[in-house]
Coordinates of C-alpha atoms in Angstrom, one line a residue:
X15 CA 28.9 32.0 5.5
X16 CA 30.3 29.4 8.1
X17 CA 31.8 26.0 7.4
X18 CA 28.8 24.1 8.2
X19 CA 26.3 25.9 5.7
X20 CA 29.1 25.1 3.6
X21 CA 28.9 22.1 4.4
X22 CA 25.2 21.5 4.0
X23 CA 25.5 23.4 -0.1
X24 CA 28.3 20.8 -0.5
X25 CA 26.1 17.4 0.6
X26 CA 23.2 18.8 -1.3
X27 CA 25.4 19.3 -4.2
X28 CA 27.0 15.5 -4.0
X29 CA 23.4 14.2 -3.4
X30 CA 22.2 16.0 -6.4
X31 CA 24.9 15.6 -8.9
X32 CA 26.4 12.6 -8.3
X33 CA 25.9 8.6 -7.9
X34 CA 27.7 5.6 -9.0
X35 CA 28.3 6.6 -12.5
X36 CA 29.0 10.2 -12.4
X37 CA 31.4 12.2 -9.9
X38 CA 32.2 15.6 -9.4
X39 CA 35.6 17.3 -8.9
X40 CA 37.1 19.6 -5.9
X41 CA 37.0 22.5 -9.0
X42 CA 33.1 21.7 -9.6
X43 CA 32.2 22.3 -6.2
X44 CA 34.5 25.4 -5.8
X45 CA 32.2 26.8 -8.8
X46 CA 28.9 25.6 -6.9
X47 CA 29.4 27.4 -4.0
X48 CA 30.9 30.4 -6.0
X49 CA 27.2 30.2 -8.2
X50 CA 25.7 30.8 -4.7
X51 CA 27.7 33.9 -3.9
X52 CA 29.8 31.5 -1.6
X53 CA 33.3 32.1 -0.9
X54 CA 35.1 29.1 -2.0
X55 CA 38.0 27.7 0.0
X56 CA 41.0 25.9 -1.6
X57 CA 40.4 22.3 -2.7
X58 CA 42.2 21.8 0.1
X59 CA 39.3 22.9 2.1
X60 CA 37.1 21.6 -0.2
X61 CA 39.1 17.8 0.2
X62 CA 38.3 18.0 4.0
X63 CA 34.9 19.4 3.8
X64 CA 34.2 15.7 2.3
X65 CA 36.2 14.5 4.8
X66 CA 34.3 16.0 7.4
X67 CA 31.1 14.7 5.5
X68 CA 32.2 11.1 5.2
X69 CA 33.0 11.0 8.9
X70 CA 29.4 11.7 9.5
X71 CA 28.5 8.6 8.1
X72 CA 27.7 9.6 4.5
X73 CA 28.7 7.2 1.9
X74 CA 30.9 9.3 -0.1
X75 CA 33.8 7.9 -2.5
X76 CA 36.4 10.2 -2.9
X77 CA 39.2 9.5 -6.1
X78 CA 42.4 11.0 -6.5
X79 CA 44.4 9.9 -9.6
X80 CA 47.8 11.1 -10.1
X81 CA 48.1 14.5 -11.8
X82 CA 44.0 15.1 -11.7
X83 CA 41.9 16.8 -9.4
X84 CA 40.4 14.9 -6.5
X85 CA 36.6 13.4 -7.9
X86 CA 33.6 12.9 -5.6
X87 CA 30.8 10.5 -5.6
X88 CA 27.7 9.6 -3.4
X89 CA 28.1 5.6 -3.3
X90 CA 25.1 4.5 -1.7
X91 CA 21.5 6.4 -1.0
X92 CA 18.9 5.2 1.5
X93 CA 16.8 4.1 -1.3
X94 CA 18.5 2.8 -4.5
X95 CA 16.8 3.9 -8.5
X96 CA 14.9 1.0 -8.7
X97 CA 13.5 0.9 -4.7
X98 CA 12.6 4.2 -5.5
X99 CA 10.8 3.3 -8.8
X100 CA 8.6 0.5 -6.8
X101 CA 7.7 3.3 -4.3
X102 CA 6.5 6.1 -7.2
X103 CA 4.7 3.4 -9.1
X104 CA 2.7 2.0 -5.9
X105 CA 2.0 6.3 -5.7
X106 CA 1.2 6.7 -9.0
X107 CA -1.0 3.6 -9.2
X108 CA -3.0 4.4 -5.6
X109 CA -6.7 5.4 -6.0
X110 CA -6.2 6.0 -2.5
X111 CA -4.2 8.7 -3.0
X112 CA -5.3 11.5 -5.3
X113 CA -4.1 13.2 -8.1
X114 CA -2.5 16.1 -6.4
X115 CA -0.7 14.5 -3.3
X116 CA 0.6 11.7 -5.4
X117 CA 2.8 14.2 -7.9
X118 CA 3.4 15.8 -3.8
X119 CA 5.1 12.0 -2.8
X120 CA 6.7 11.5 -6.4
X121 CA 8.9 14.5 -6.4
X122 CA 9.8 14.2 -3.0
X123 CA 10.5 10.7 -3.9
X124 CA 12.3 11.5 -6.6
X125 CA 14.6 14.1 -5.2
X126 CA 16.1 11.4 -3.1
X127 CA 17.6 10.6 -6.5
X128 CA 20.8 11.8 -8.5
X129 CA 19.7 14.5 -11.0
X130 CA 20.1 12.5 -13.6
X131 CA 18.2 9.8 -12.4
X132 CA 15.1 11.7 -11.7
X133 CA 13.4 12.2 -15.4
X134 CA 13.3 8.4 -15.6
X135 CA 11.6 7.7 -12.3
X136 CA 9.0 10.1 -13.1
X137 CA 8.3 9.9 -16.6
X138 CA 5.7 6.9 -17.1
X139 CA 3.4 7.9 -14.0
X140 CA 1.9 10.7 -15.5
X141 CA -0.9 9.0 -17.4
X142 CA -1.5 6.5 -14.0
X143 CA -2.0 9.5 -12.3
X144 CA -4.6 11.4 -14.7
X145 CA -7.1 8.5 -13.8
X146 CA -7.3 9.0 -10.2
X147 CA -10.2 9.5 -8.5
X148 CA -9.9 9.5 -5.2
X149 CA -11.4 11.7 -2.4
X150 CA -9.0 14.8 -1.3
X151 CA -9.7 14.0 2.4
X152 CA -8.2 10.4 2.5
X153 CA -4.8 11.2 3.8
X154 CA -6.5 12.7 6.7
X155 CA -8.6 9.8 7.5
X156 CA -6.1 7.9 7.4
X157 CA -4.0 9.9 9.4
X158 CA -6.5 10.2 12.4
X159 CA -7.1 6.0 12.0
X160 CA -3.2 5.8 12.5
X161 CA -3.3 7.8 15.3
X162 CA -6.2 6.0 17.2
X163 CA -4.4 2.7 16.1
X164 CA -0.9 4.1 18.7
X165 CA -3.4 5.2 21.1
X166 CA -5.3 2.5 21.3
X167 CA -8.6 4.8 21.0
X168 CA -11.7 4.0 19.3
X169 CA -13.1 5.8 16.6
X170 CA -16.7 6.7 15.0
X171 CA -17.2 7.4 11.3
X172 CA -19.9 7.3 8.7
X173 CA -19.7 5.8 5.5
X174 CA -20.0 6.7 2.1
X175 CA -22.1 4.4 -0.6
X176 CA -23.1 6.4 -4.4
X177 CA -26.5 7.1 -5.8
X178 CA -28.1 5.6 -9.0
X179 CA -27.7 7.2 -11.9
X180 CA -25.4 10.1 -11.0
X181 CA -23.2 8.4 -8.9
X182 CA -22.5 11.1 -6.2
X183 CA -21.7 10.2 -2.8
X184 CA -24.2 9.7 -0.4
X185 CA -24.7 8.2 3.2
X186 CA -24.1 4.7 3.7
X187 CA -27.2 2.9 5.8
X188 CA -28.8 6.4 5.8
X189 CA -26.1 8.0 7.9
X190 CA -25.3 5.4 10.4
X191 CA -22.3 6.3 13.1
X192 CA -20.2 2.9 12.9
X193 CA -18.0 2.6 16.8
X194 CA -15.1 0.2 16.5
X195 CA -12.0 -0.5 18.2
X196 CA -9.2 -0.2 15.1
X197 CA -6.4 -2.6 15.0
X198 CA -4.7 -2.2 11.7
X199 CA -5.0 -0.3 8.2
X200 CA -3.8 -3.0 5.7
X201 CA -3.0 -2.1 2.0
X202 CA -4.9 -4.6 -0.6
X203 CA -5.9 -4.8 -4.3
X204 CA -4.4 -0.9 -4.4
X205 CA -6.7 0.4 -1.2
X206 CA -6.2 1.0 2.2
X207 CA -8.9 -1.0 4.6
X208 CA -9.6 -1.0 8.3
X209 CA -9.5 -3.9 10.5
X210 CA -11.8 -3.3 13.6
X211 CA -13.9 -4.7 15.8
X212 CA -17.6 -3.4 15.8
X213 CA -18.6 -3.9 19.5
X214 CA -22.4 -3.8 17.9
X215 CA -22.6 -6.8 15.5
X216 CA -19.8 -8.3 17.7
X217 CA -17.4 -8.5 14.2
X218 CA -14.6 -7.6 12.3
X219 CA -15.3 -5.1 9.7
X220 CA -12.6 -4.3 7.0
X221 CA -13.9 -0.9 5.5
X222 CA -12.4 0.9 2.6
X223 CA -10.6 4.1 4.0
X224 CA -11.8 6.1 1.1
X225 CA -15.0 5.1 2.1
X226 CA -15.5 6.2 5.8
X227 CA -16.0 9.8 6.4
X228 CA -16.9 12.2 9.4
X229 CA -14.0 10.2 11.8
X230 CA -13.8 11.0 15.2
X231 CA -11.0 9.5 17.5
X232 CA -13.0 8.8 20.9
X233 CA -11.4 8.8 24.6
X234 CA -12.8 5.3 25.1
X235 CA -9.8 2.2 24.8
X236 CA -10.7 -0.2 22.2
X237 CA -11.3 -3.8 23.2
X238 CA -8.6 -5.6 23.0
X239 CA -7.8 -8.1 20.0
X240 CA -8.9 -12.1 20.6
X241 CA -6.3 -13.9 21.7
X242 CA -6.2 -15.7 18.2
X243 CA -6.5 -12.6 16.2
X244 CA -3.9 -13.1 13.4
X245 CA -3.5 -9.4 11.6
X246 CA -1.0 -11.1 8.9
X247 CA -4.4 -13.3 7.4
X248 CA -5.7 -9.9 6.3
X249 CA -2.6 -9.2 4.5
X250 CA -2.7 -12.9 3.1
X251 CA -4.5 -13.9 -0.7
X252 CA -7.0 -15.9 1.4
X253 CA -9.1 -12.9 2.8
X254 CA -8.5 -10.3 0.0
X255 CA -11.0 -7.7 2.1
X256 CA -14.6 -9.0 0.8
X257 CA -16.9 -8.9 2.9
X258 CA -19.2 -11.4 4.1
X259 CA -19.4 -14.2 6.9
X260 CA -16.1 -16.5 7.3
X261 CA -16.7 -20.3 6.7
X262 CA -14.2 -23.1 6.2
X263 CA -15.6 -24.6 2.9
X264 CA -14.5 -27.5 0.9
X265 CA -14.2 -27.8 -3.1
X266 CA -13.6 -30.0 -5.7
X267 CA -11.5 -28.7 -7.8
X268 CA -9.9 -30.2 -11.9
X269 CA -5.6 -30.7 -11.5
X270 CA -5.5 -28.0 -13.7
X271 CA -7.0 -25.3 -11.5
X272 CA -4.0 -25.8 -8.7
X273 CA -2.1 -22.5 -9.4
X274 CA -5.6 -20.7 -9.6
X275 CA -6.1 -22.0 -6.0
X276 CA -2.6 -21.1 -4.6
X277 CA -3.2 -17.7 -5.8
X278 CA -6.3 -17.6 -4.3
X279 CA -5.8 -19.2 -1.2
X280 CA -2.0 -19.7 -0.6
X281 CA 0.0 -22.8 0.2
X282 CA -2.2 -23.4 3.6
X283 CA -5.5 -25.1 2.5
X284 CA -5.6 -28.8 3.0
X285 CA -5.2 -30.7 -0.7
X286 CA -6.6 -34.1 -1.0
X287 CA -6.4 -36.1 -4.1
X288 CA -10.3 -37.7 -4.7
X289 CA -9.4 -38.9 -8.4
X290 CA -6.7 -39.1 -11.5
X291 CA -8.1 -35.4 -12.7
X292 CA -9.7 -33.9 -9.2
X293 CA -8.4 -32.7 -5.6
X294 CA -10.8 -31.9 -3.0
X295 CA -9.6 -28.3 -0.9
X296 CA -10.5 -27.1 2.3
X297 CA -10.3 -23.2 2.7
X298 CA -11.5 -20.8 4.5
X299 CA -13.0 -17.5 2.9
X300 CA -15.4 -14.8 3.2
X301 CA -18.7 -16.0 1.5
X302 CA -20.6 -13.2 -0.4
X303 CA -21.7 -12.2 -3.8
X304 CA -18.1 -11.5 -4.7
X305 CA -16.7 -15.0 -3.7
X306 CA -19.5 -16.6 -5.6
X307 CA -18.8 -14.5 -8.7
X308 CA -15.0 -16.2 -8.4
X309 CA -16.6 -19.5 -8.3
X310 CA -18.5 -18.7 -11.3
X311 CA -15.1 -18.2 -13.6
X312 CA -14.3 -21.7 -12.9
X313 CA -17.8 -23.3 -13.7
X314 CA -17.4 -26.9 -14.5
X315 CA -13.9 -27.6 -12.7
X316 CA -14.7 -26.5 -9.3
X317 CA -17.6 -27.8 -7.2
X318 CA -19.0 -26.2 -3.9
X319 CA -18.8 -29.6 -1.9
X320 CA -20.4 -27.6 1.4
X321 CA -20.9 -27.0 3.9
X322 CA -25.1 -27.3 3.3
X323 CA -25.6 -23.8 4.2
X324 CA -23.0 -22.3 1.5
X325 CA -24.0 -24.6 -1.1
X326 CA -27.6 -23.5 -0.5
X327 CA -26.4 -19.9 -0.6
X328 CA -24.4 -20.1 -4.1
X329 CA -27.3 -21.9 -5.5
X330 CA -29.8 -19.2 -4.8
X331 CA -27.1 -16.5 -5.9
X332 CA -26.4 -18.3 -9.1
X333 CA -30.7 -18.9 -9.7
X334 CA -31.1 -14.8 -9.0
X335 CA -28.1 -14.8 -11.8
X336 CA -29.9 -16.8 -14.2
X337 CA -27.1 -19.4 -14.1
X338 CA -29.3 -22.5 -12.4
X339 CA -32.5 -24.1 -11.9
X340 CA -35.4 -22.0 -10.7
X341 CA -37.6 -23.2 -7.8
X342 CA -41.8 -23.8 -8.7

């Protein structure tokens, strides 16, 4: 075998064995390579294999202490223990990504680990992963919507809505072929969503991925973005992906709802003082059953102040809830 498969069994080995608190010595390795029906070299050899290694850029400590073998150790990794304990938990947690491919990810995570670290990155993401429920194909939608996004292609799809009572898939608006022009795939309350432009309705939709099905990347160029087109408010508290028509609303809101109201809204909404115990906000959000249902947590400390057209909106949403007045 030549030096630089030697080489190779010898990083691996480092990678795999070692980290800050545990090193290796030139004899360890010499029985590695021997394990493997290598020929081992002289720790000599073995010394300026690591050289060899180190000057390649890898972060590799090297100890000699007077009267002891030389000792190795992988410093620093691309991805520290706990980096690489946010990135399996965000896997394990995804019902984007099902059951199978996310145990795919979290060992290859993983392996980017010492071996000792490796049972402990792993070992709580088991039972996240038994609940998963998401569709097999959703890494290849996803995939093709990346690639139309770099191409600057649109895309058709259909989407998927779920029967009553069995709840199996079935064709959203009886089968309709959506055609947008795809600008971003934005990760949100554990779900991936498109933003696109719907040339049709003359809108931006934000779709679930694991919702659209039967994608098709299409030779056409999207339309180009509005010049005002801000991707980073998709990403922000304020939109959150409901759907539903924007409007800049304002509320009155109790003192003691301000934290609820920089969660939901961030630090940008205009605050105004109106009394000892009240603040009046100006937002902007997605109006729809779901931003009504918010409201309807804070009944009694937060007042829909308008515009007309909203207030008339939640009213009749809260009448059809049995939570107001009826009309004669």
């Amino acid at each position: 075998m030549d030096s630089q498969s030697r080489l190779l069994h010898i990083l691996r080995y480092l990678y795999d064995c070692t980290d800050a608190e545990h090193t290796v010595s030139s004899k360890d390795i010499m029985c590695m390579l021997e394990s493997k029906g290598i020929s081992a070299p002289d720790r000599r050899t073995i010394d300026s294999d690591v050289d060899a290694l180190i000057s390649a850029g890898h972060d590799i400590q090297k100890i000699h202490r007077q009267g002891a073998l030389a000792r190795y150790q992988v410093v620093e990794r691309d991805f520290d223990t706990v980096e690489l304990k946010i990135l399996i938990d965000a896997v394990a947690a995804s019902q984007f990504i099902n059951a199978e491919r996310s145990k795919h990810i979290i060992e290859r995570l993983a392996a980017l680990a010492s071996i000792s670290d490796r049972e402990g990155l792993v070992c709580e993401t088991e039972s996240l992963i038994s609940i998963k429920n998401a569709v097999g194909r959703n890494m290849y939608v996803a995939d093709d919507i990346y690639r139309a996004i770099v191409a600057k292609r649109k895309i058709q799809y259909q989407m998927i809505d779920y029967s009553v009572p069995d709840m199996e898939p079935v064709p959203h608006r009886n089968g309709h072929v959506y055609t947008v022009s795809p600008y971003a795939m934005i990760w949100s309350n554990d779900r991936y969503y498109l933003v696109a432009h719907e040339d049709e309705r003359n809108t931006i939709l934000t779709p679930r991925v694991d919702h659209i099905q039967d994608i098709h990347v299409l030779d056409e160029p999207i339309k180009p973005a509005p010049e005002d087109f801000d991707i980073g408010y998709y990403y922000s508290s304020t939109y959150k992906m409901y759907t539903g028509p924007e409007h800049e609303i304002t509320l009155i809101c109790d003192n003691s709802l301000i934290g609820k109201m920089i969660d939901r809204f961030g630090k940008t909404f205009e605050c105004i003082p109106v009394s000892d115990q009240a603040f009046m906000a100006v937002v902007r959000a997605s109006i729809g059953p779901t931003f009504f249902g918010w409201l309807f947590q804070y009944a009694g400390k937060i007042t829909l102040a308008g515009p007309q057209e909203v207030v008339d909106q939640y009213n009749k949403h809260k009448r059809k809830a049995g939570r107001g007045p009826r009309e004669n």
